[in-house]
PDB file of C-alpha atoms in Angstrom:
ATOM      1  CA  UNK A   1     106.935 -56.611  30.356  1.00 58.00           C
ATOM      2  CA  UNK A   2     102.899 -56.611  30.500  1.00 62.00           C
ATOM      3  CA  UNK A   3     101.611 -52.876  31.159  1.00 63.00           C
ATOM      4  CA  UNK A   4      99.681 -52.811  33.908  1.00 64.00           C
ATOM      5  CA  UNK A   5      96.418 -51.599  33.558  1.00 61.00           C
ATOM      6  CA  UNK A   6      95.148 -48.381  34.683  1.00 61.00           C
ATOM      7  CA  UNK A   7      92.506 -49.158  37.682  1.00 67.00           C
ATOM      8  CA  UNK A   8      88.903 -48.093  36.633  1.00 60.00           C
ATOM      9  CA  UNK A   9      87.089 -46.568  39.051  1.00 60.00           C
ATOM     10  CA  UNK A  10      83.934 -48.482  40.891  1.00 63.00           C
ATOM     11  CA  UNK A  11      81.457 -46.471  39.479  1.00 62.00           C
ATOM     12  CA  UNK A  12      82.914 -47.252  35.922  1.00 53.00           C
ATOM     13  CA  UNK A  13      79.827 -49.095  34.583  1.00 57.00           C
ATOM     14  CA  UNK A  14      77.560 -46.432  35.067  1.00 60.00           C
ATOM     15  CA  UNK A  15      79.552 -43.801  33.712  1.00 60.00           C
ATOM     16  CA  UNK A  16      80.104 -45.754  30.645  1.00 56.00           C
ATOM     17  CA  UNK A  17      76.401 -46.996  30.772  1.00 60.00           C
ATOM     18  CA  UNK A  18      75.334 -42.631  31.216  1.00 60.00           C
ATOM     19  CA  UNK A  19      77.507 -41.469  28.209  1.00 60.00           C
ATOM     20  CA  UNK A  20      75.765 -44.344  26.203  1.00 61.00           C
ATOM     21  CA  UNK A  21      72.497 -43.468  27.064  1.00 57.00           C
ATOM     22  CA  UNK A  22      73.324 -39.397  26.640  1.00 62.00           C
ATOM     23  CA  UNK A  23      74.731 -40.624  22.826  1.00 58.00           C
ATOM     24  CA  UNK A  24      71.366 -42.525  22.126  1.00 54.00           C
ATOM     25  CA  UNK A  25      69.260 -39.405  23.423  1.00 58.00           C
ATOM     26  CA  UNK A  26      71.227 -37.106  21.557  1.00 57.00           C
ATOM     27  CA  UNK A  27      70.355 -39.610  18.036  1.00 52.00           C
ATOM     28  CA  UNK A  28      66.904 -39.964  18.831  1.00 50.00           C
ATOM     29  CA  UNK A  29      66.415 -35.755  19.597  1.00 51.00           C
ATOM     30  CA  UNK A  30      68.453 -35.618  16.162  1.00 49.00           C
ATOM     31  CA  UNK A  31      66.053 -37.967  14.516  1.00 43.00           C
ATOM     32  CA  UNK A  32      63.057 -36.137  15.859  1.00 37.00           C
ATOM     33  CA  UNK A  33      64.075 -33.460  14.175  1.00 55.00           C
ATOM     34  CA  UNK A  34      64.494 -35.081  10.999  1.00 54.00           C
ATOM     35  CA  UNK A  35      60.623 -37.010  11.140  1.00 54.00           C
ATOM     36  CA  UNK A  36      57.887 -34.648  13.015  1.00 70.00           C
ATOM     37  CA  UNK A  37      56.097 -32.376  10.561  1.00 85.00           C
ATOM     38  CA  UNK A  38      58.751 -32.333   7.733  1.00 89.00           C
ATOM     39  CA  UNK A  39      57.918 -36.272   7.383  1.00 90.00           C
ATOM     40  CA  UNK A  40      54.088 -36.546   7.939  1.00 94.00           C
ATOM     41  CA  UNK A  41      53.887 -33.270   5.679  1.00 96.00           C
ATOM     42  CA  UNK A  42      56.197 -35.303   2.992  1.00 95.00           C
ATOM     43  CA  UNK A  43      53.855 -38.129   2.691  1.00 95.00           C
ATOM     44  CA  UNK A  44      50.965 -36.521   2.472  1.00 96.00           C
ATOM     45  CA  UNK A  45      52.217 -34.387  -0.067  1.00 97.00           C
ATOM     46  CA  UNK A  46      53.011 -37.583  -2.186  1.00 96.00           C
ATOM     47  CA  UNK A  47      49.694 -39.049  -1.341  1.00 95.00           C
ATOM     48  CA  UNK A  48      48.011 -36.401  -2.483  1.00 97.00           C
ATOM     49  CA  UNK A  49      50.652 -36.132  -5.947  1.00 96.00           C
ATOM     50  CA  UNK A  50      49.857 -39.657  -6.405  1.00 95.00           C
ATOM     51  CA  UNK A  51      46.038 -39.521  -6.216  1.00 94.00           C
ATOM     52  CA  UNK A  52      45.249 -35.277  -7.548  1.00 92.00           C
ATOM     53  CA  UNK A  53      45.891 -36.765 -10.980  1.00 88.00           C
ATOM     54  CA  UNK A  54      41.964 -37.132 -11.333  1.00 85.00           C
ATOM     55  CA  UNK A  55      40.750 -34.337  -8.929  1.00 92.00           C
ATOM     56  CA  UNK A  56      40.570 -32.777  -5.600  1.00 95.00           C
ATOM     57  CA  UNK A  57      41.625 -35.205  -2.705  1.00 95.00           C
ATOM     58  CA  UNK A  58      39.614 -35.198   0.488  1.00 95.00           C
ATOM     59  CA  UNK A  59      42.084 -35.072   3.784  1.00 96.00           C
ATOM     60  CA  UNK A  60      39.724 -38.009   5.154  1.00 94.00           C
ATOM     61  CA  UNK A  61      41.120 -40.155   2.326  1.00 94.00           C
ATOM     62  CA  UNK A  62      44.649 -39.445   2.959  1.00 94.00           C
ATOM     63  CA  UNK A  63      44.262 -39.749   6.744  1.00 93.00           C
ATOM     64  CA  UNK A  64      42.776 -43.190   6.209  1.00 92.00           C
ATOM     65  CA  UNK A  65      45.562 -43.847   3.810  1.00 93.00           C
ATOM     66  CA  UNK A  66      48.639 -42.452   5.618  1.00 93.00           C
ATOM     67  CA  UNK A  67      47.236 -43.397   8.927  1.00 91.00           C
ATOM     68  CA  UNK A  68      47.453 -39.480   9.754  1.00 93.00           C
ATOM     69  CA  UNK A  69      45.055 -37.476  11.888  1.00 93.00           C
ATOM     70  CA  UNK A  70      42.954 -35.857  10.015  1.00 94.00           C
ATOM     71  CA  UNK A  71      43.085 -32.730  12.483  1.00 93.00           C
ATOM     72  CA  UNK A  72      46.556 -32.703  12.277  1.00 94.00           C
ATOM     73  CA  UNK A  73      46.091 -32.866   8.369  1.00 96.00           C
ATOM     74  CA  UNK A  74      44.581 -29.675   8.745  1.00 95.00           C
ATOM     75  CA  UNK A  75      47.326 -27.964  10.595  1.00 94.00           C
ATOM     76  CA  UNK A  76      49.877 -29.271   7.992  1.00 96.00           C
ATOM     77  CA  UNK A  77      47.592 -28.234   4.922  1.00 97.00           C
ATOM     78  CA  UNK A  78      46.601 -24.545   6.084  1.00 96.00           C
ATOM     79  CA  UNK A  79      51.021 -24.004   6.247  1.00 96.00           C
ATOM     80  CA  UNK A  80      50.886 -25.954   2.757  1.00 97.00           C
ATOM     81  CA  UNK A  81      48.516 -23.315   1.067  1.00 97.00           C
ATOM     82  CA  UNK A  82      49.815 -20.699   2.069  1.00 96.00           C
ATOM     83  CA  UNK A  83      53.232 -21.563   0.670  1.00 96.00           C
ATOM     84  CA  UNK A  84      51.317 -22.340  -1.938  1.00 97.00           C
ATOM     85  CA  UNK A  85      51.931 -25.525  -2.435  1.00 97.00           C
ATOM     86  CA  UNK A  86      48.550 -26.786  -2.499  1.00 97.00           C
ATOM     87  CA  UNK A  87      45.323 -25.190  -3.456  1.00 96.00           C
ATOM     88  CA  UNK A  88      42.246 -25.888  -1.574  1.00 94.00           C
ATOM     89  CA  UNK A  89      39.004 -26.321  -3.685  1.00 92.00           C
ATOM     90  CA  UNK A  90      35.601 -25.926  -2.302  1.00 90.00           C
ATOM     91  CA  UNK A  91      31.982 -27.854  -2.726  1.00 85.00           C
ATOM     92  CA  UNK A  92      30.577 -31.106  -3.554  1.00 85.00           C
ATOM     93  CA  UNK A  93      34.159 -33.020  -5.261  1.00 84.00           C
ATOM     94  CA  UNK A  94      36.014 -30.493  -3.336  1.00 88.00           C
ATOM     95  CA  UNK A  95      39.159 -31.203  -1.813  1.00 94.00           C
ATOM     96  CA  UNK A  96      43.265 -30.509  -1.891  1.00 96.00           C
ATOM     97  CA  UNK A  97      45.305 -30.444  -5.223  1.00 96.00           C
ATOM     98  CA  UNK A  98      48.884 -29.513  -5.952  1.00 97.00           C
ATOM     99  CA  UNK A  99      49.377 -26.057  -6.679  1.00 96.00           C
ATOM    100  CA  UNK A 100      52.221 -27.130  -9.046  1.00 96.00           C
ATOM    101  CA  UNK A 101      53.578 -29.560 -11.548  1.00 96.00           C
ATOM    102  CA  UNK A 102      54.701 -32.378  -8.469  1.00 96.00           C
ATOM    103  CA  UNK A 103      58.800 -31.998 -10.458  1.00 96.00           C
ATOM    104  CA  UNK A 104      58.732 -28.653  -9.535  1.00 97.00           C
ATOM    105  CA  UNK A 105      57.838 -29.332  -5.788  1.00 97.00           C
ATOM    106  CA  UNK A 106      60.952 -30.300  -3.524  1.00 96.00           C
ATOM    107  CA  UNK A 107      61.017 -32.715  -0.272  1.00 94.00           C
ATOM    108  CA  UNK A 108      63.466 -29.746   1.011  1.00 93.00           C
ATOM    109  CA  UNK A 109      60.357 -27.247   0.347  1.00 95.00           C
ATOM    110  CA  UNK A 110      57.759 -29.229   1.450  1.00 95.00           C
ATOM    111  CA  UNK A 111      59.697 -29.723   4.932  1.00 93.00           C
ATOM    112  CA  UNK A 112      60.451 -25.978   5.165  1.00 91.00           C
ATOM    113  CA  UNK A 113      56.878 -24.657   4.710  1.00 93.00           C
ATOM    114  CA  UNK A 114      55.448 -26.745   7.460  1.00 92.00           C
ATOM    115  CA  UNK A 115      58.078 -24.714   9.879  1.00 84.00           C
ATOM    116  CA  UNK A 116      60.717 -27.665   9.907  1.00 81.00           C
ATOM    117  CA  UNK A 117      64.468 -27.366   9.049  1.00 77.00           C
ATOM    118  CA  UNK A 118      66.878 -30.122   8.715  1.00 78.00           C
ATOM    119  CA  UNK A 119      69.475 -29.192  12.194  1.00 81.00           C
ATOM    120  CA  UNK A 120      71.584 -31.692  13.291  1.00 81.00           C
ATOM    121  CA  UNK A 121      72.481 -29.373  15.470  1.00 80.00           C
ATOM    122  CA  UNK A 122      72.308 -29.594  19.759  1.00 79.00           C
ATOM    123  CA  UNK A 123      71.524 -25.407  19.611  1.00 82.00           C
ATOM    124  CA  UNK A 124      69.022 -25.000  16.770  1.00 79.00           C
ATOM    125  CA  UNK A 125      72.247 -23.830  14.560  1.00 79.00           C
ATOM    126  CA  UNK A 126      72.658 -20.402  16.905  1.00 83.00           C
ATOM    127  CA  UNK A 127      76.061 -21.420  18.395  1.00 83.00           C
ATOM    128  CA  UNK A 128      75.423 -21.378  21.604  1.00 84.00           C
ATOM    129  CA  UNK A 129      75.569 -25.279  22.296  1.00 79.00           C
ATOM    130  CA  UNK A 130      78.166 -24.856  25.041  1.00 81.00           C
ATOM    131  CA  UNK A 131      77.912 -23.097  27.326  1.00 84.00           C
ATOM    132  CA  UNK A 132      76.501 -20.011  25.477  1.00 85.00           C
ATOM    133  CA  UNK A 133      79.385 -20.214  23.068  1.00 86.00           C
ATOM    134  CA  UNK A 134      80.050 -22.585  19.897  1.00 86.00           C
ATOM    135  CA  UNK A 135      80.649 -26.446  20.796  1.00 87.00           C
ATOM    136  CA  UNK A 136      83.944 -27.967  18.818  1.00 90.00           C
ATOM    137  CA  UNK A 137      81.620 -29.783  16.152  1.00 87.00           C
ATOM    138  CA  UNK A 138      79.596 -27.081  15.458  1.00 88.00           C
ATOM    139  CA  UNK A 139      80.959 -26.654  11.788  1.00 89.00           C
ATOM    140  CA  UNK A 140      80.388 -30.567  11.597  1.00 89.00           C
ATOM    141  CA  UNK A 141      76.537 -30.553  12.457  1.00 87.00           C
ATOM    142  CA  UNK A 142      76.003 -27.263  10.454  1.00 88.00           C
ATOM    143  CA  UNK A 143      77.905 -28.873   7.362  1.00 90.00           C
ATOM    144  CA  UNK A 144      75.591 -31.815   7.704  1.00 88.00           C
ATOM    145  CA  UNK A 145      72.607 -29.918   8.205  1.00 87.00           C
ATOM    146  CA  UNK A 146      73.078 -28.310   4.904  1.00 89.00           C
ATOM    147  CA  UNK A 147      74.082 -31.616   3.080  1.00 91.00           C
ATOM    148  CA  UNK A 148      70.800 -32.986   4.225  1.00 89.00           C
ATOM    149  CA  UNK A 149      68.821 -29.874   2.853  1.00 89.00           C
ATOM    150  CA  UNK A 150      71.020 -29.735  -0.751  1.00 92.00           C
ATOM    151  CA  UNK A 151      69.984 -33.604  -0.955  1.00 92.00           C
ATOM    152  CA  UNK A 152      66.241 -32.741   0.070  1.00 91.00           C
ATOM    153  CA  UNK A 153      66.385 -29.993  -2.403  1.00 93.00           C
ATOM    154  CA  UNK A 154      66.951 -32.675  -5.219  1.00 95.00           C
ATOM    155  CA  UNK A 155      64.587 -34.604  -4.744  1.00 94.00           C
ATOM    156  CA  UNK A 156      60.727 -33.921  -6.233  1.00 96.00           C
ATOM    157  CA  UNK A 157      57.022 -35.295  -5.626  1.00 96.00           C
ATOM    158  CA  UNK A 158      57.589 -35.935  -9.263  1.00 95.00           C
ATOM    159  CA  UNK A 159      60.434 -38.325  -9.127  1.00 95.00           C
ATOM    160  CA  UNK A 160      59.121 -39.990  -5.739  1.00 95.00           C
ATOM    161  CA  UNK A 161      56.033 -40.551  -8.095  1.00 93.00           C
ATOM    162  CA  UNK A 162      57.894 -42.259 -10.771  1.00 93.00           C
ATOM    163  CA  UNK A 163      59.616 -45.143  -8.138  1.00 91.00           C
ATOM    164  CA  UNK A 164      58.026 -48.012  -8.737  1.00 89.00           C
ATOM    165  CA  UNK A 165      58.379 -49.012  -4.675  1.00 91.00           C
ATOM    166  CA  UNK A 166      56.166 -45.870  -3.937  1.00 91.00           C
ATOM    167  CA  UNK A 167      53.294 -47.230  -6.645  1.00 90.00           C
ATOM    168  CA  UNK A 168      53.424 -50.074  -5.294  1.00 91.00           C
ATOM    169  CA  UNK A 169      52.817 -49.192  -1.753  1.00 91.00           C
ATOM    170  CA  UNK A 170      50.224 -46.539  -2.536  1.00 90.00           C
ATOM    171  CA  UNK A 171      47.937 -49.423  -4.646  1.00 90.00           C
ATOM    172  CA  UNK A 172      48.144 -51.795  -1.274  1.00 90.00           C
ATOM    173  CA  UNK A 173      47.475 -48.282   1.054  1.00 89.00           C
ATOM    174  CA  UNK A 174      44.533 -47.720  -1.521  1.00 87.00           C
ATOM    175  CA  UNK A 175      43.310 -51.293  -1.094  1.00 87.00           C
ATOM    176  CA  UNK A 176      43.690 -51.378   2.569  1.00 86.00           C
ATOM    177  CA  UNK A 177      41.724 -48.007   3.629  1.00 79.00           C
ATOM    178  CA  UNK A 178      38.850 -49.111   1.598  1.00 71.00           C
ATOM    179  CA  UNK A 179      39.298 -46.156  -0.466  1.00 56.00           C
ATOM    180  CA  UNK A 180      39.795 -47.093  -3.969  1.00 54.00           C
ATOM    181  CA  UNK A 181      42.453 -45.436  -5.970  1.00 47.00           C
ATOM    182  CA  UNK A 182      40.381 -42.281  -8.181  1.00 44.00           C
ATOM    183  CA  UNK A 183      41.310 -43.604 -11.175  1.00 41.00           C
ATOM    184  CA  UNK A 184      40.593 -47.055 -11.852  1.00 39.00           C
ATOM    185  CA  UNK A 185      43.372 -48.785  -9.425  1.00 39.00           C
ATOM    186  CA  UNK A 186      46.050 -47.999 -11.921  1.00 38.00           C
ATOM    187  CA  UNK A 187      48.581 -45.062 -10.646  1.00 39.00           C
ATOM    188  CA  UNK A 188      48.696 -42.337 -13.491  1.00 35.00           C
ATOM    189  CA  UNK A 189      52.073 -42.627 -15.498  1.00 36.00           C
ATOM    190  CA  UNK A 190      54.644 -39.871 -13.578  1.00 34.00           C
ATOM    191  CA  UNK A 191      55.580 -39.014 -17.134  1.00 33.00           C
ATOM    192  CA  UNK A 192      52.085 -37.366 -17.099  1.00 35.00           C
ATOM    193  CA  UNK A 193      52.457 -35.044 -14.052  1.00 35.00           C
ATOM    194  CA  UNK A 194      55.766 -33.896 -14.852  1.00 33.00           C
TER     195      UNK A 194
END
């Protein structure tokens, strides 16, 4: 015999329609976390790895590379230096370089020295996503959290320099800005800066 089916209440689309919408605002929340600072701070990091090789790099010319405000450049620079990543150099020429070798520079620190973590968490990873108390995935988000951070650790300016998809980009960015590349449209071998 056919089962009959349970009867769905009348308001069933837009409950179904709410908890879809509350499962796409809860990605999009999670993927602002993952692409605010941490990312813009990221790129300009490897803008600035890819074109330091010959000297100090203006933030002008990575704005009108990266398509980043230049005031918000600023911001993300003055956290840089003083975690040392980058070392600001004054005068005629002057400009940002890397404070280090760019293989001794992780994505993972880059994004934590602008203020960012990697939380796929719904509570900021203080356990008090229900209620006040821990939510039943808790564990899950925090495991993924770190996951995201150990893979982030592995990864350098120095080996983002050496993919041949991220020279390739940079040369059309350089051509497109109207700022030439600083050393003679060729990208500086990675082999160099590590």
């Amino acid at each position: 015999p056919a089962r009959a089916r349970p009867e769905r209440p009348r308001n069933w689309t837009k409950i179904v329609g709410y908890r879809i919408l509350r499962a796409l605002q809860a990605v999009r929340s999670l993927a602002m976390r993952l692409t605010t600072k941490g990312r813009y701070a990221v790129t300009a990091m490897l803008d600035l790895a890819l074109h330091g090789v010959a000297g100090p790099v203006t933030l002008a010319d990575i704005s009108a590379r990266q398509g980043i405000s230049q005031s918000y450049l600023e911001q993300l620079f003055g956290k840089l230096k003083r975690a040392r990543l980058v070392q600001s150099l004054r005068g005629p020429g002057g400009g940002y370089a890397l404070a280090r070798l760019p293989a001794s520079i992780s994505v993972s620190e880059i994004i934590s020295s602008v203020g960012e973590g990697i939380d796929a968490t719904r509570c900021g990873g203080s356990g008090d996503c229900q209620d006040g108390l821990v939510c039943i995935t808790h564990d899950l988000w925090m495991d993924l959290s770190r996951r995201i951070d150990d893979f982030m650790s592995e990864i350098s300016l120095g080996s983002l320099v050496e993919r041949g998809e991220v020279q390739m980009i940079s040369r059309r960015q350089d051509a497109l800005s109207g700022h030439p590349d600083r050393h003679d449209g060729r990208l500086i071998d990675a082999r160099v800066l590590n």
